[in-house]
Amino acid sequence: MKLAVVTAGLSVPSSSRLLADRLAAATVAAAGGGSVSVVELRDVALDVTKNLLTGFPSPALQSAISTVVSADGLIVVTPVFTAGYSGLFKSFFDVLDADSLVGKPVLLGATGGTERHSLVLDYQLRPLFGYLKADPVATGVYAASSDWGSGEGALQRRIEKAGAELAAAVEGRVAGGGGTGFVPFEQLLAEVGE
């Protein structure tokens, strides 16, 4: 299993990166192994902007894009700013080819200062990856500031559940040949008529 992790945290250390690392570790543990490549969006922020203006990715941005597109599964984590995902996070996914994530299993994650922003997973991230035709797993993980202290037991349970779901989705996709499971109606009709 080859995982790509995209994290849009801006500070060092970043709670978004911390959550991303824990999600990746839980996924690899549930899968019984695998490799993880991390794309730190702050490292390619200027490249993303230049690509939006010119349409041409730099070598660093092309490497990040290739890492994401070639992965079997994807973990994405963004900090929440002004009740939504970060502009850098959205801009990175804007530069991807529209069909580059079709059928790719994705684990959604976000971090923020308060629990009130947890709906960003279902009302912003899930529609974004639905539009990209990716396949988000059922459990997304939001980590508020309070989750990092005394609430880590509940956070860890959510992380492990989401990691197991992503591992199972990647395993099913790889075992099934990486397809989306879609069979054109005409093909189904032809098979019935045989």
Coordinates of N, CA and C in Angstrom, one line a residue:
M1 N 0.8 -1.2 0.0 CA 0.0 0.0 0.0 C 0.9 1.2 0.0
K2 N 0.6 2.1 -0.9 CA 1.3 3.4 -1.1 C 0.4 4.5 -0.7
L3 N 0.7 5.2 0.4 CA -0.2 6.3 0.9 C 0.5 7.6 0.6
A4 N -0.3 8.6 0.2 CA 0.2 10.0 0.1 C -0.6 10.8 1.2
V5 N 0.1 11.7 1.9 CA -0.4 12.5 2.9 C -0.2 14.0 2.5
V6 N -1.3 14.7 2.4 CA -1.3 16.1 2.0 C -1.7 16.9 3.3
T7 N -0.8 17.7 3.8 CA -1.1 18.5 5.0 C -0.9 20.0 4.7
A8 N -1.8 20.8 5.1 CA -1.8 22.3 4.8 C -1.5 23.1 6.0
G9 N -0.9 22.5 7.0 CA -0.5 23.3 8.2 C 0.6 24.3 7.8
L10 N 0.5 25.5 8.4 CA 1.5 26.6 8.1 C 2.6 26.7 9.1
S11 N 2.4 26.3 10.3 CA 3.4 26.5 11.3 C 4.3 25.2 11.5
V12 N 5.4 25.4 12.2 CA 6.2 24.2 12.5 C 6.5 24.3 14.0
P13 N 6.1 23.3 14.8 CA 5.3 22.2 14.4 C 3.8 22.6 14.1
S14 N 3.1 21.7 13.4 CA 1.7 22.0 13.0 C 0.8 20.9 13.6
S15 N -0.3 21.3 14.1 CA -1.3 20.3 14.6 C -1.8 19.6 13.4
S16 N -1.9 20.2 12.3 CA -2.4 19.5 11.1 C -1.4 18.4 10.7
R17 N -0.1 18.6 10.8 CA 0.9 17.6 10.5 C 0.9 16.5 11.5
L18 N 0.7 16.9 12.8 CA 0.6 15.9 13.8 C -0.6 15.0 13.6
L19 N -1.7 15.5 13.3 CA -2.9 14.7 13.0 C -2.6 13.8 11.8
A20 N -2.1 14.4 10.7 CA -1.8 13.6 9.5 C -0.8 12.4 9.8
D21 N 0.2 12.7 10.6 CA 1.1 11.6 10.9 C 0.4 10.5 11.7
R22 N -0.4 10.8 12.6 CA -1.1 9.8 13.4 C -2.1 9.1 12.5
L23 N -2.8 9.7 11.6 CA -3.7 9.1 10.7 C -3.0 8.1 9.8
A24 N -1.8 8.5 9.3 CA -1.0 7.6 8.5 C -0.5 6.4 9.2
A25 N 0.0 6.6 10.5 CA 0.4 5.5 11.3 C -0.7 4.5 11.6
A26 N -1.9 5.0 11.8 CA -3.0 4.1 12.1 C -3.4 3.4 10.8
T27 N -3.4 4.0 9.7 CA -3.7 3.3 8.4 C -2.7 2.2 8.1
V28 N -1.4 2.5 8.2 CA -0.4 1.5 8.0 C -0.5 0.4 8.9
A29 N -0.8 0.7 10.2 CA -0.9 -0.4 11.2 C -2.1 -1.3 10.8
A30 N -3.2 -0.7 10.4 CA -4.4 -1.5 10.1 C -4.2 -2.3 8.8
A31 N -3.3 -1.8 7.9 CA -3.1 -2.5 6.7 C -2.0 -3.6 6.8
G32 N -1.3 -3.5 7.9 CA -0.1 -4.4 8.1 C 1.1 -4.0 7.4
G33 N 1.2 -2.8 7.0 CA 2.4 -2.2 6.4 C 2.1 -1.3 5.2
G34 N 3.1 -0.7 4.7 CA 2.9 0.2 3.6 C 3.9 1.4 3.7
S35 N 3.9 2.1 2.6 CA 4.8 3.3 2.6 C 4.0 4.6 2.6
V36 N 4.6 5.6 3.2 CA 3.9 6.9 3.3 C 4.8 8.0 2.8
S37 N 4.2 8.8 1.9 CA 4.9 10.0 1.4 C 4.1 11.2 1.8
V38 N 4.8 12.2 2.4 CA 4.1 13.4 2.9 C 4.4 14.6 2.0
V39 N 3.3 15.3 1.6 CA 3.4 16.6 0.9 C 3.0 17.7 1.8
E40 N 4.0 18.5 2.2 CA 3.7 19.7 3.0 C 3.4 20.9 2.1
L41 N 2.2 21.3 2.1 CA 1.8 22.3 1.1 C 2.6 23.7 1.3
R42 N 2.9 24.0 2.6 CA 3.7 25.2 2.8 C 5.0 25.3 2.0
D43 N 5.5 24.1 1.7 CA 6.8 24.0 1.0 C 6.6 24.3 -0.5
V44 N 5.4 24.2 -1.0 CA 5.2 24.4 -2.4 C 4.1 25.6 -2.7
A45 N 3.9 26.4 -1.6 CA 2.9 27.4 -1.7 C 3.1 28.4 -2.9
L46 N 4.3 28.9 -3.0 CA 4.6 29.8 -4.1 C 4.4 29.1 -5.5
D47 N 4.8 27.8 -5.5 CA 4.7 27.1 -6.8 C 3.3 26.9 -7.2
V48 N 2.4 26.6 -6.2 CA 1.0 26.5 -6.4 C 0.4 27.8 -7.0
T49 N 0.8 28.9 -6.4 CA 0.3 30.2 -6.9 C 0.8 30.5 -8.4
K50 N 2.1 30.2 -8.6 CA 2.6 30.4 -10.0 C 1.9 29.5 -11.0
N51 N 1.6 28.3 -10.6 CA 0.9 27.3 -11.5 C -0.5 27.8 -11.8
L52 N -1.2 28.4 -10.8 CA -2.5 29.0 -11.1 C -2.4 30.1 -12.1
L53 N -1.3 30.9 -12.0 CA -1.2 32.0 -12.9 C -0.7 31.7 -14.3
T54 N 0.2 30.7 -14.4 CA 0.8 30.3 -15.7 C 0.3 29.0 -16.3
G55 N -0.2 28.1 -15.4 CA -0.6 26.8 -15.9 C 0.5 25.8 -16.0
F56 N 1.7 26.2 -15.5 CA 2.8 25.3 -15.6 C 3.4 25.0 -14.2
P57 N 3.4 23.7 -13.8 CA 4.0 23.4 -12.5 C 5.5 23.4 -12.5
S58 N 6.0 23.8 -11.4 CA 7.5 23.8 -11.1 C 7.8 22.3 -10.9
P59 N 9.1 22.0 -11.0 CA 9.5 20.6 -10.7 C 9.1 20.1 -9.3
A60 N 9.2 21.0 -8.3 CA 8.7 20.7 -6.9 C 7.2 20.4 -6.9
L61 N 6.5 21.2 -7.5 CA 5.0 21.0 -7.5 C 4.6 19.8 -8.3
Q62 N 5.3 19.6 -9.4 CA 5.1 18.4 -10.2 C 5.3 17.1 -9.4
S63 N 6.4 17.1 -8.6 CA 6.7 16.0 -7.8 C 5.6 15.8 -6.7
A64 N 5.1 16.8 -6.1 CA 4.0 16.7 -5.2 C 2.7 16.2 -5.8
I65 N 2.4 16.7 -7.0 CA 1.3 16.2 -7.8 C 1.4 14.7 -8.1
S66 N 2.6 14.3 -8.6 CA 2.8 12.9 -8.9 C 2.7 12.0 -7.7
T67 N 3.2 12.5 -6.5 CA 3.1 11.7 -5.3 C 1.6 11.4 -5.0
V68 N 0.8 12.5 -5.1 CA -0.6 12.3 -4.8 C -1.4 11.4 -5.8
V69 N -1.1 11.7 -7.1 CA -1.8 11.0 -8.1 C -1.4 9.5 -8.2
S70 N -0.2 9.1 -7.9 CA 0.3 7.8 -8.0 C 0.0 6.9 -6.7
A71 N -0.5 7.5 -5.7 CA -0.7 6.8 -4.4 C -2.0 5.9 -4.5
D72 N -2.0 4.9 -3.7 CA -3.1 4.0 -3.7 C -4.2 4.6 -2.8
G73 N -3.8 5.4 -1.8 CA -4.8 6.0 -0.9 C -4.2 7.4 -0.5
L74 N -5.1 8.3 -0.1 CA -4.8 9.6 0.2 C -5.3 10.0 1.6
I75 N -4.5 10.7 2.4 CA -4.9 11.3 3.6 C -4.7 12.8 3.4
V76 N -5.8 13.6 3.7 CA -5.7 15.0 3.6 C -6.1 15.7 4.9
V77 N -5.3 16.7 5.3 CA -5.6 17.4 6.6 C -5.3 18.9 6.3
T78 N -6.3 19.7 6.7 CA -6.2 21.1 6.6 C -6.5 21.8 7.9
P79 N -5.9 22.9 8.2 CA -6.4 23.7 9.3 C -7.6 24.4 8.9
V80 N -8.5 24.8 9.9 CA -9.7 25.5 9.6 C -9.4 27.0 9.8
F81 N -9.6 27.8 8.8 CA -9.5 29.2 8.9 C -10.8 29.9 8.4
T82 N -11.3 30.8 9.3 CA -12.6 31.5 9.0 C -13.7 30.4 8.6
A83 N -13.8 29.4 9.4 CA -14.9 28.4 9.2 C -14.8 27.6 7.9
G84 N -13.6 27.5 7.3 CA -13.4 26.7 6.1 C -12.0 26.2 6.0
Y85 N -11.8 25.3 4.9 CA -10.5 24.8 4.7 C -9.6 26.0 4.2
S86 N -8.3 25.8 4.3 CA -7.4 26.9 4.0 C -7.3 27.1 2.5
G87 N -7.0 28.3 2.1 CA -6.9 28.7 0.7 C -5.8 27.9 0.0
L88 N -4.7 27.7 0.7 CA -3.6 26.9 0.1 C -4.0 25.5 -0.2
F89 N -4.8 24.9 0.8 CA -5.3 23.5 0.6 C -6.2 23.5 -0.7
K90 N -7.1 24.4 -0.8 CA -8.0 24.4 -2.0 C -7.2 24.6 -3.2
S91 N -6.3 25.6 -3.2 CA -5.5 25.9 -4.4 C -4.7 24.7 -4.9
F92 N -4.2 23.9 -4.0 CA -3.4 22.7 -4.4 C -4.4 21.8 -5.2
F93 N -5.5 21.5 -4.7 CA -6.4 20.6 -5.4 C -7.0 21.3 -6.7
D94 N -7.0 22.6 -6.8 CA -7.4 23.3 -8.0 C -6.4 23.0 -9.1
V95 N -5.1 22.8 -8.8 CA -4.1 22.6 -9.9 C -4.0 21.2 -10.4
L96 N -4.7 20.2 -9.7 CA -4.7 18.8 -10.1 C -5.6 18.7 -11.4
D97 N -5.3 17.8 -12.2 CA -6.1 17.4 -13.3 C -7.5 17.0 -12.8
A98 N -8.6 17.4 -13.4 CA -9.9 17.1 -12.9 C -10.2 15.6 -12.7
D99 N -9.6 14.7 -13.4 CA -9.8 13.3 -13.3 C -8.7 12.5 -12.6
S100 N -7.8 13.2 -11.9 CA -6.6 12.5 -11.4 C -6.9 11.8 -10.1
L101 N -8.1 12.0 -9.4 CA -8.4 11.4 -8.2 C -9.6 10.4 -8.3
V102 N -10.0 10.1 -9.5 CA -11.2 9.3 -9.7 C -11.1 8.0 -9.0
G103 N -12.0 7.7 -8.0 CA -12.0 6.4 -7.3 C -11.0 6.2 -6.3
K104 N -10.2 7.2 -6.0 CA -9.1 7.1 -5.0 C -9.7 7.2 -3.6
P105 N -9.4 6.2 -2.7 CA -9.8 6.3 -1.4 C -9.1 7.5 -0.6
V106 N -9.9 8.3 0.1 CA -9.4 9.5 0.8 C -9.9 9.5 2.2
L107 N -9.0 9.8 3.1 CA -9.3 10.0 4.5 C -9.3 11.5 4.8
L108 N -10.4 12.1 5.2 CA -10.5 13.5 5.4 C -10.1 13.9 6.9
G109 N -9.3 14.9 7.1 CA -9.0 15.4 8.4 C -8.9 16.9 8.4
A110 N -9.1 17.5 9.6 CA -9.0 18.9 9.8 C -8.7 19.2 11.2
T111 N -8.1 20.4 11.5 CA -7.8 20.8 12.8 C -8.2 22.2 13.0
G112 N -8.6 22.6 14.2 CA -9.0 23.9 14.5 C -9.0 24.2 16.0
G113 N -9.3 25.4 16.3 CA -9.3 25.8 17.7 C -10.4 25.4 18.6
T114 N -11.6 25.1 17.9 CA -12.8 24.8 18.6 C -13.6 23.7 17.9
E115 N -14.3 22.9 18.7 CA -15.1 21.9 18.1 C -16.2 22.4 17.2
R116 N -16.6 23.6 17.3 CA -17.6 24.2 16.4 C -17.3 24.1 15.0
H117 N -16.1 23.9 14.6 CA -15.7 23.9 13.2 C -15.7 22.5 12.6
S118 N -16.1 21.5 13.4 CA -15.9 20.1 12.9 C -16.8 19.8 11.7
L119 N -17.8 20.6 11.5 CA -18.7 20.3 10.3 C -18.0 20.6 9.0
V120 N -16.8 21.2 9.0 CA -16.0 21.4 7.8 C -15.8 20.1 7.1
L121 N -15.7 19.0 7.8 CA -15.4 17.7 7.2 C -16.6 17.4 6.2
D122 N -17.8 17.5 6.7 CA -19.0 17.1 5.9 C -19.5 18.1 5.0
Y123 N -19.3 19.4 5.3 CA -19.9 20.5 4.5 C -18.9 21.1 3.5
Q124 N -17.6 20.9 3.6 CA -16.7 21.5 2.7 C -15.7 20.4 2.1
L125 N -15.1 19.6 2.9 CA -14.2 18.6 2.4 C -14.8 17.5 1.6
R126 N -15.9 17.0 2.2 CA -16.6 15.9 1.5 C -17.1 16.3 0.1
P127 N -17.8 17.5 0.0 CA -18.2 17.9 -1.4 C -17.0 18.2 -2.3
L128 N -15.9 18.7 -1.8 CA -14.8 19.0 -2.7 C -14.3 17.6 -3.3
F129 N -14.1 16.6 -2.4 CA -13.6 15.3 -2.9 C -14.6 14.6 -3.7
G130 N -15.9 14.8 -3.4 CA -17.0 14.3 -4.2 C -16.9 14.8 -5.7
Y131 N -16.7 16.1 -5.8 CA -16.6 16.8 -7.1 C -15.4 16.2 -7.8
L132 N -14.3 15.9 -7.1 CA -13.1 15.3 -7.8 C -13.2 13.9 -8.1
K133 N -14.4 13.3 -7.7 CA -14.7 11.9 -8.0 C -13.8 10.9 -7.2
A134 N -13.3 11.4 -6.1 CA -12.5 10.6 -5.2 C -13.6 9.8 -4.3
D135 N -13.1 8.9 -3.5 CA -13.9 8.1 -2.6 C -13.6 8.2 -1.2
P136 N -14.1 9.3 -0.5 CA -13.8 9.5 0.9 C -14.4 8.4 1.8
V137 N -13.6 8.0 2.8 CA -14.1 7.0 3.7 C -15.1 7.6 4.6
A138 N -15.9 6.8 5.3 CA -17.1 7.3 6.1 C -16.6 8.2 7.2
T139 N -15.6 7.8 7.9 CA -15.1 8.5 9.1 C -14.1 9.6 8.8
G140 N -14.4 10.8 9.0 CA -13.4 11.9 8.9 C -13.0 12.2 10.3
V141 N -11.8 12.8 10.5 CA -11.3 13.1 11.8 C -11.0 14.6 12.0
Y142 N -11.7 15.2 12.9 CA -11.5 16.6 13.2 C -10.9 16.7 14.6
A143 N -9.8 17.4 14.8 CA -9.1 17.6 16.1 C -9.1 19.0 16.5
A144 N -9.8 19.3 17.5 CA -9.8 20.7 18.1 C -8.7 20.8 19.1
S145 N -8.4 22.0 19.5 CA -7.3 22.2 20.5 C -7.5 21.3 21.7
S146 N -8.7 21.2 22.2 CA -9.0 20.4 23.4 C -8.7 18.9 23.2
D147 N -8.7 18.4 22.0 CA -8.5 17.0 21.8 C -7.0 16.6 22.0
W148 N -6.1 17.5 22.0 CA -4.7 17.2 22.2 C -4.3 17.0 23.6
G149 N -5.1 17.4 24.5 CA -4.8 17.3 26.0 C -5.5 16.1 26.6
S150 N -6.4 16.3 27.4 CA -7.1 15.2 28.1 C -8.0 14.4 27.3
G151 N -8.4 14.9 26.1 CA -9.3 14.2 25.2 C -8.7 13.3 24.2
E152 N -7.4 13.0 24.4 CA -6.7 12.2 23.4 C -7.2 10.8 23.2
G153 N -7.8 10.2 24.2 CA -8.3 8.9 24.1 C -9.4 8.8 23.0
A154 N -10.4 9.7 23.1 CA -11.4 9.8 22.1 C -10.9 10.1 20.7
L155 N -9.9 11.0 20.6 CA -9.3 11.3 19.3 C -8.6 10.1 18.8
Q156 N -7.9 9.4 19.6 CA -7.1 8.2 19.1 C -8.1 7.1 18.6
R157 N -9.2 7.0 19.2 CA -10.2 6.0 18.8 C -10.8 6.4 17.4
R158 N -11.0 7.7 17.2 CA -11.5 8.2 15.9 C -10.4 8.0 14.8
I159 N -9.1 8.2 15.2 CA -8.0 8.1 14.3 C -7.9 6.6 13.9
E160 N -8.0 5.7 14.8 CA -7.9 4.3 14.5 C -9.0 3.8 13.6
K161 N -10.2 4.2 13.9 CA -11.4 3.9 13.1 C -11.2 4.3 11.7
A162 N -10.9 5.6 11.5 CA -10.7 6.2 10.2 C -9.5 5.5 9.4
G163 N -8.4 5.2 10.1 CA -7.3 4.5 9.5 C -7.7 3.1 9.0
A164 N -8.5 2.4 9.8 CA -8.9 1.1 9.4 C -9.8 1.1 8.2
E165 N -10.7 2.1 8.1 CA -11.5 2.3 7.0 C -10.7 2.6 5.7
L166 N -9.7 3.5 5.8 CA -8.9 3.8 4.7 C -8.1 2.5 4.2
A167 N -7.5 1.8 5.2 CA -6.8 0.6 4.8 C -7.7 -0.4 4.1
A168 N -8.9 -0.6 4.6 CA -9.8 -1.5 3.9 C -10.2 -1.0 2.5
A169 N -10.4 0.3 2.4 CA -10.8 0.8 1.1 C -9.7 0.7 0.1
V170 N -8.4 0.9 0.5 CA -7.3 0.8 -0.4 C -7.1 -0.7 -0.7
E171 N -7.2 -1.6 0.2 CA -7.1 -3.0 0.0 C -8.1 -3.5 -1.0
G172 N -9.3 -3.0 -0.9 CA -10.4 -3.4 -1.8 C -10.2 -2.9 -3.2
R173 N -9.7 -1.7 -3.3 CA -9.4 -1.1 -4.6 C -8.2 -1.8 -5.3
V174 N -7.2 -2.0 -4.5 CA -6.0 -2.7 -5.1 C -6.4 -4.1 -5.6
A175 N -7.1 -4.8 -4.7 CA -7.5 -6.2 -5.0 C -8.4 -6.3 -6.2
G176 N -9.2 -5.2 -6.4 CA -10.2 -5.2 -7.5 C -9.6 -4.6 -8.7
G177 N -8.3 -4.3 -8.8 CA -7.6 -3.8 -10.0 C -7.6 -2.3 -10.1
G178 N -8.0 -1.6 -9.0 CA -7.9 -0.2 -9.0 C -9.1 0.5 -9.7
G179 N -10.1 -0.2 -10.1 CA -11.2 0.4 -10.8 C -12.1 1.1 -9.9
T180 N -13.1 1.8 -10.4 CA -14.0 2.6 -9.6 C -15.3 1.7 -9.3
G181 N -15.4 0.5 -9.9 CA -16.5 -0.3 -9.7 C -17.7 0.0 -10.6
F182 N -17.6 1.0 -11.4 CA -18.6 1.5 -12.3 C -18.6 0.6 -13.6
V183 N -19.8 0.1 -13.9 CA -19.9 -0.7 -15.2 C -21.0 0.0 -16.0
P184 N -20.6 0.4 -17.3 CA -21.6 1.1 -18.1 C -22.9 0.2 -18.3
F185 N -24.0 0.9 -18.4 CA -25.3 0.2 -18.5 C -25.3 -0.7 -19.7
E186 N -24.7 -0.2 -20.8 CA -24.7 -1.0 -22.1 C -24.0 -2.3 -21.9
Q187 N -22.9 -2.3 -21.1 CA -22.2 -3.5 -20.8 C -23.0 -4.5 -20.0
L188 N -23.7 -4.0 -19.0 CA -24.6 -4.8 -18.2 C -25.7 -5.5 -19.1
L189 N -26.3 -4.7 -20.0 CA -27.3 -5.2 -20.9 C -26.7 -6.3 -21.8
A190 N -25.5 -6.0 -22.3 CA -24.9 -7.0 -23.2 C -24.6 -8.3 -22.5
E191 N -24.2 -8.2 -21.2 CA -23.9 -9.4 -20.5 C -25.2 -10.2 -20.2
V192 N -26.3 -9.6 -20.0 CA -27.6 -10.2 -19.7 C -28.1 -11.0 -21.0
G193 N -27.8 -10.4 -22.1 CA -28.3 -10.9 -23.4 C -27.4 -12.1 -23.9
E194 N -26.3 -12.4 -23.2 CA -25.4 -13.5 -23.7 C -26.0 -14.9 -23.4

